[in-house]
PDB file of C-alpha atoms and ligand atoms in Angstrom:
ATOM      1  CA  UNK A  48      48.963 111.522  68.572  1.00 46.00           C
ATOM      2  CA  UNK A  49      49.962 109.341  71.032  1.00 50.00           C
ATOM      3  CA  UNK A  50      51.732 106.782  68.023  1.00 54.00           C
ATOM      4  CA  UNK A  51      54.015 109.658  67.381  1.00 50.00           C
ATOM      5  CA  UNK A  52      54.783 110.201  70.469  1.00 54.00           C
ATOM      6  CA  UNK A  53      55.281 106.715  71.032  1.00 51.00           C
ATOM      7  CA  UNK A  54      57.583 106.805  68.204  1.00 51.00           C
ATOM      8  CA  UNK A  55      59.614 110.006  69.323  1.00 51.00           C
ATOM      9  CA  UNK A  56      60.552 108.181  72.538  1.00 52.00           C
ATOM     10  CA  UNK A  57      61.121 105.078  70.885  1.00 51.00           C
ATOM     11  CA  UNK A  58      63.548 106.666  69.236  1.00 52.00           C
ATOM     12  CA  UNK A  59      65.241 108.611  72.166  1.00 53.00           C
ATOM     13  CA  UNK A  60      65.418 104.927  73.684  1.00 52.00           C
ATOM     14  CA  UNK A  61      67.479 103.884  71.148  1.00 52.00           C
ATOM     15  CA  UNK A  62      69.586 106.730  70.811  1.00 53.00           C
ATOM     16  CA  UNK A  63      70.300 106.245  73.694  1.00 53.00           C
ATOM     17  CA  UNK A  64      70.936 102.601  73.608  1.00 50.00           C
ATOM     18  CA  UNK A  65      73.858 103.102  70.900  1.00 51.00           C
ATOM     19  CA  UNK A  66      74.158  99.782  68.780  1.00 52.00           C
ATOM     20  CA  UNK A  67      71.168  98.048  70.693  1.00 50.00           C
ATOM     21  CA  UNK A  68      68.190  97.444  68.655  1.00 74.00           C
ATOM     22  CA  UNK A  69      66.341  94.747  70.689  1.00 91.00           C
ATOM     23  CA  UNK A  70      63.918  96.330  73.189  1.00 92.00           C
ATOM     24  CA  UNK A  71      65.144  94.062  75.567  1.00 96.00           C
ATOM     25  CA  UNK A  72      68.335  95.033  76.142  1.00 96.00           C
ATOM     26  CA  UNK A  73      69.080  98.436  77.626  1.00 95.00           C
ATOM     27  CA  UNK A  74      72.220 100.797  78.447  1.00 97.00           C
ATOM     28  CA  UNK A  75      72.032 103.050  80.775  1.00 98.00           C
ATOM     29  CA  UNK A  76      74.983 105.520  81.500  1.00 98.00           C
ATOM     30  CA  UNK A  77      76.608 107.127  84.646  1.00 98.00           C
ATOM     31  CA  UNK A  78      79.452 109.584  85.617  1.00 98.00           C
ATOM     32  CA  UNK A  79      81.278 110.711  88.081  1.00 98.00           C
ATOM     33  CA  UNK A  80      78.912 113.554  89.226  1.00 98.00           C
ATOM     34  CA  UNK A  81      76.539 110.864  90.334  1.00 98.00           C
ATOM     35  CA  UNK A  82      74.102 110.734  87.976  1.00 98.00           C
ATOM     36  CA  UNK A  83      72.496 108.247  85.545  1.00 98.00           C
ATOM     37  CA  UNK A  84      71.565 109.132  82.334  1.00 98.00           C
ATOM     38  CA  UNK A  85      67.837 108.143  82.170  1.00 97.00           C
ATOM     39  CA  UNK A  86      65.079 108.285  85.083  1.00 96.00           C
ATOM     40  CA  UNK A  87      62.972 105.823  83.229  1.00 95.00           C
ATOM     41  CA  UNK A  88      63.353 102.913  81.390  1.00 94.00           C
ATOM     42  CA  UNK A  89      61.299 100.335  79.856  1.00 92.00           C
ATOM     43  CA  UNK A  90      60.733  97.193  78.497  1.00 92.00           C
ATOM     44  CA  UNK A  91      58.010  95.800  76.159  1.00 91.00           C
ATOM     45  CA  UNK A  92      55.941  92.477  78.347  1.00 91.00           C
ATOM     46  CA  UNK A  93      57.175  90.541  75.047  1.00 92.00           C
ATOM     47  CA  UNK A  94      60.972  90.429  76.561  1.00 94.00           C
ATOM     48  CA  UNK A  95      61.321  87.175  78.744  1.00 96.00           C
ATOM     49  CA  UNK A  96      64.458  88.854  79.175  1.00 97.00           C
ATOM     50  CA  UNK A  97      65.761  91.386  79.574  1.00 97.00           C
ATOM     51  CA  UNK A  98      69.608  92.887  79.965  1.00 98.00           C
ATOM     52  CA  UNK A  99      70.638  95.992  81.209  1.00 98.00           C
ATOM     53  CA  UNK A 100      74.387  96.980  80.540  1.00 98.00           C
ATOM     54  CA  UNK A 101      75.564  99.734  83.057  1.00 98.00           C
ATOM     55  CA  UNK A 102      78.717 102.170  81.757  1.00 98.00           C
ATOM     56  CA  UNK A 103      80.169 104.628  84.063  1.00 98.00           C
ATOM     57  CA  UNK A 104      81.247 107.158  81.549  1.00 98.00           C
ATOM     58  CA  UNK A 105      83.770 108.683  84.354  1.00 98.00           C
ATOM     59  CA  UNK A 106      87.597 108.461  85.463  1.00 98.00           C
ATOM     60  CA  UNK A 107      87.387 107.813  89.058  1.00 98.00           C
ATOM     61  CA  UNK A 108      87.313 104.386  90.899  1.00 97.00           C
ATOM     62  CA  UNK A 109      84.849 102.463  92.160  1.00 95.00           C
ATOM     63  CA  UNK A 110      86.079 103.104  95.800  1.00 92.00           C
ATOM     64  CA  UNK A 111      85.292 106.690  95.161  1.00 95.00           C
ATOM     65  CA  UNK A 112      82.271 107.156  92.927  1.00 97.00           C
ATOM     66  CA  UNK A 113      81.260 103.721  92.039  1.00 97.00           C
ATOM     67  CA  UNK A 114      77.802 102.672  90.970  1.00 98.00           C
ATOM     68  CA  UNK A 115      75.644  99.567  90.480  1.00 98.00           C
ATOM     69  CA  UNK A 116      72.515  99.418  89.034  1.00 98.00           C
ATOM     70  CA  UNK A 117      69.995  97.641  91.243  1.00 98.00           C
ATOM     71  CA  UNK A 118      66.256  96.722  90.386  1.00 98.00           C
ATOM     72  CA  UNK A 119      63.315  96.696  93.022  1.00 97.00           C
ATOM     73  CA  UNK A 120      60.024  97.213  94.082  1.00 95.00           C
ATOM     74  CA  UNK A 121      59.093 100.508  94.873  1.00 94.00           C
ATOM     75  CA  UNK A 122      58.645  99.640  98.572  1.00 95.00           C
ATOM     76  CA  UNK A 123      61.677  97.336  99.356  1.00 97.00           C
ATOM     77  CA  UNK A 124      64.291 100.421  97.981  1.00 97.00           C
ATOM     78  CA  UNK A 125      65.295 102.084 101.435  1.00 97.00           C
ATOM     79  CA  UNK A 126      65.947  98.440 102.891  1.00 98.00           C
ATOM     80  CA  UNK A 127      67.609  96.956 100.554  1.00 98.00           C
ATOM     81  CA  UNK A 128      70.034 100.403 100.378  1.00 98.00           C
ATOM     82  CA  UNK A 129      70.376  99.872 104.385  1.00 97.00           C
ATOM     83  CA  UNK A 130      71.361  96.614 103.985  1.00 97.00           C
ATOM     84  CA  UNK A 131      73.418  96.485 101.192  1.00 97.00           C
ATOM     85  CA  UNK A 132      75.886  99.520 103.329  1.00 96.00           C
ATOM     86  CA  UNK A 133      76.001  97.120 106.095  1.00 96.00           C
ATOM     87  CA  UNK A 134      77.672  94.547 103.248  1.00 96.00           C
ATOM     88  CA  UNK A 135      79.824  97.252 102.181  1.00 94.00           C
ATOM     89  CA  UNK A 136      81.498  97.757  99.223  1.00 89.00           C
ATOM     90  CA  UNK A 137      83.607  94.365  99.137  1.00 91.00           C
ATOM     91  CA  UNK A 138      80.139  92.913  98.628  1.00 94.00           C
ATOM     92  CA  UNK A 139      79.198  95.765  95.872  1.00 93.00           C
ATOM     93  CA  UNK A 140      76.683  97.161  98.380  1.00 95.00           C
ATOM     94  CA  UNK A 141      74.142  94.861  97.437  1.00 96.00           C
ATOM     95  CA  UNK A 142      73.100  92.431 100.022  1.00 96.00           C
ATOM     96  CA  UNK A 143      74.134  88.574  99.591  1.00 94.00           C
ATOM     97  CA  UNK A 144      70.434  86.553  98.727  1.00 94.00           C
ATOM     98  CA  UNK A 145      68.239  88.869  99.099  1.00 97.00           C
ATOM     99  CA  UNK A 146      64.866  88.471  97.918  1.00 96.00           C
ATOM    100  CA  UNK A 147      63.356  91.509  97.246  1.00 97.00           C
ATOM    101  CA  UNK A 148      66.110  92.250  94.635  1.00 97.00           C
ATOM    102  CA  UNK A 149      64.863  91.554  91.316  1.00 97.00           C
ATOM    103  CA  UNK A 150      68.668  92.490  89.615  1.00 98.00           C
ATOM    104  CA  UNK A 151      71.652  93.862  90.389  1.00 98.00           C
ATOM    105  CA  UNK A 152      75.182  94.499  88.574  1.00 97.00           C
ATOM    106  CA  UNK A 153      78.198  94.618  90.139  1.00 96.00           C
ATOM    107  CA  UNK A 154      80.123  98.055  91.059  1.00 97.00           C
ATOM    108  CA  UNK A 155      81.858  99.664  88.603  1.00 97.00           C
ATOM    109  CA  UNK A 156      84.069 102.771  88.157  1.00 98.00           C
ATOM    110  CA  UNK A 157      85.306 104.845  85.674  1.00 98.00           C
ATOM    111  CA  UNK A 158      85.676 103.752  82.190  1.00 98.00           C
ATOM    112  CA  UNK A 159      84.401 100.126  83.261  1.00 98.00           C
ATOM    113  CA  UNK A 160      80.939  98.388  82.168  1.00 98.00           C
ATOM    114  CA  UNK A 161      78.746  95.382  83.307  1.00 98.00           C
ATOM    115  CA  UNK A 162      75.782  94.142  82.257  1.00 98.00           C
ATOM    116  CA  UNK A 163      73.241  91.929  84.356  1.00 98.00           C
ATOM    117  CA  UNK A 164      70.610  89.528  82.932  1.00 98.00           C
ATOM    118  CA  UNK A 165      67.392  88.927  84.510  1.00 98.00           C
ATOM    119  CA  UNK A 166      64.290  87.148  83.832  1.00 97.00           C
ATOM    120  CA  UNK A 167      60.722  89.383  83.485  1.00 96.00           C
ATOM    121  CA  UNK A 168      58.784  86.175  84.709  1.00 94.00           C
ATOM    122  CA  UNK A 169      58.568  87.850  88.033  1.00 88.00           C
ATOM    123  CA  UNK A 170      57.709  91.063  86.770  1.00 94.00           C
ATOM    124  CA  UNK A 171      53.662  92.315  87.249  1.00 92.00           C
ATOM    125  CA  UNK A 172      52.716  94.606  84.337  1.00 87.00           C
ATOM    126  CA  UNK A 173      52.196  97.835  86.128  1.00 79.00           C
ATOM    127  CA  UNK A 174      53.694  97.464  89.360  1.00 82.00           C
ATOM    128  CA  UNK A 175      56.045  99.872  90.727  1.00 84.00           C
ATOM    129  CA  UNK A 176      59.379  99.140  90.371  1.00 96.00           C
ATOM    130  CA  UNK A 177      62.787 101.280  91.199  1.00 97.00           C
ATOM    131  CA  UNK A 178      66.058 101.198  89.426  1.00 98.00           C
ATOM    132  CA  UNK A 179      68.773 102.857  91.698  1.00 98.00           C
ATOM    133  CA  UNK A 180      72.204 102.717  92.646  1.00 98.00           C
ATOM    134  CA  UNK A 181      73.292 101.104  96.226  1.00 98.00           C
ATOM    135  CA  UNK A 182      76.407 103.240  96.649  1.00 97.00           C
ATOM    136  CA  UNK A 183      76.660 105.411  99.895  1.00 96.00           C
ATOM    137  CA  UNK A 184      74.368 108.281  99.597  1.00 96.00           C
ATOM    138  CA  UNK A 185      73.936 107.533  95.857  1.00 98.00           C
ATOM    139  CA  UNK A 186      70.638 106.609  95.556  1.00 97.00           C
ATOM    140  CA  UNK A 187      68.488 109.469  96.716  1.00 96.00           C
ATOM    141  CA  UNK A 188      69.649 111.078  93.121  1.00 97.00           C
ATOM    142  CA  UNK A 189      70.788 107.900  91.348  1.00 98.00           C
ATOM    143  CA  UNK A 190      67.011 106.187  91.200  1.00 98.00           C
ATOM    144  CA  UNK A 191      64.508 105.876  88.379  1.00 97.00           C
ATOM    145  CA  UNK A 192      61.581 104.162  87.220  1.00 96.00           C
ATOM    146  CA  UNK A 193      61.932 101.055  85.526  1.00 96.00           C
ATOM    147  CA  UNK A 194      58.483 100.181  83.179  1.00 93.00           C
ATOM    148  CA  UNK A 195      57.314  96.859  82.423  1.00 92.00           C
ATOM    149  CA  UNK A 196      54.828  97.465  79.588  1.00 87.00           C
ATOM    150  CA  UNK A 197      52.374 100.397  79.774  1.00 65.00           C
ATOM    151  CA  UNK A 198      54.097 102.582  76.880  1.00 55.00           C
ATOM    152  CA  UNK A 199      51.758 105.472  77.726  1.00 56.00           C
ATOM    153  CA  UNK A 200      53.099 106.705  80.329  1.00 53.00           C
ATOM    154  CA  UNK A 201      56.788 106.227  78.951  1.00 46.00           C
ATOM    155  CA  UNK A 202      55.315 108.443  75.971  1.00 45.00           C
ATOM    156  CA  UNK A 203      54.098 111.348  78.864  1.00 47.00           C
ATOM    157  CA  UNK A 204      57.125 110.929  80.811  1.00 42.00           C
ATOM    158  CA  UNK A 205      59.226 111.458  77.677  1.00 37.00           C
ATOM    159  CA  UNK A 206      57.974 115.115  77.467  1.00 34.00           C
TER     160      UNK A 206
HETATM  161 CU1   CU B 397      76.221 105.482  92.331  1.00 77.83          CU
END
């Protein structure tokens, strides 16, 4: 029972993931009503790394609805947000050296893609961690949960 639905969201995942076949690298969509197209994503502990490619599927700039896709613990969101609209969008809203962010793409807009790289050596199988988007006002809709491992309870969230 819980193979198949293993399988079913295995399958969403790469849907979802167009041409990507390798568990470690993900896509992940967003538009111009503010809104990524998953709330979860994971990776399998086997990926040492892994690379997310961000699309904004829209037409308007990234000075009006940009987004970035940013990758933290659960607890360091809200600060990192706060400190990444003090750097503003020349910076990308994402603060310059900042520790508690695990990844980060750049902003983009409309029609435009980026893809960050990160290592999963940092990453504690079952920890919390938050995928979001730094952009003013973005993130209290454009956030997710980001899985390392534990494909349980990407099978019940898959429902
Ligand atoms: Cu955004």
């Amino acid at each position: 029972m819980t193979y198949v639905r293993v399988i079913g969201v295995a399958m969403l995942l790469l849907a979802s993931a167009g041409a990507y076949a390798d568990p470690c690298k993900i896509a992940i969509d967003s538009n111009d009503m503010m809104q990524f197209s998953a709330h979860e994503l994971a990776v399998p502990t086997s990926c040492t790394d892994v690379e997310v490619t961000l699309r904004h599927a829209g037409r308007l700039p990234a000075k009006v609805m940009g987004h970035d896709w940013v990758l933290a613990k659960d607890s360091d969101v809200s600060g990192i947000v706060n400190a990444g609209l003090a750097a503003g969008l020349s910076h990308g809203f994402v603060p310059e050296n900042d520790k508690r962010i695990i990844a980060a793409t750049k902003v983009v807009g409309g029609g435009e893609s980026t893809t960050v790289k990160f290592s999963t050596a940092l990453l504690l199988q079952g920890a919390r961690y938050v995928f979001f988007c730094t952009a003013p006002g973005h993130s209290s809709v454009m956030h997710g949960k980001f899985l390392f491992g534990d494909a349980t309870r990407v099978a019940q969230a898959g429902k």
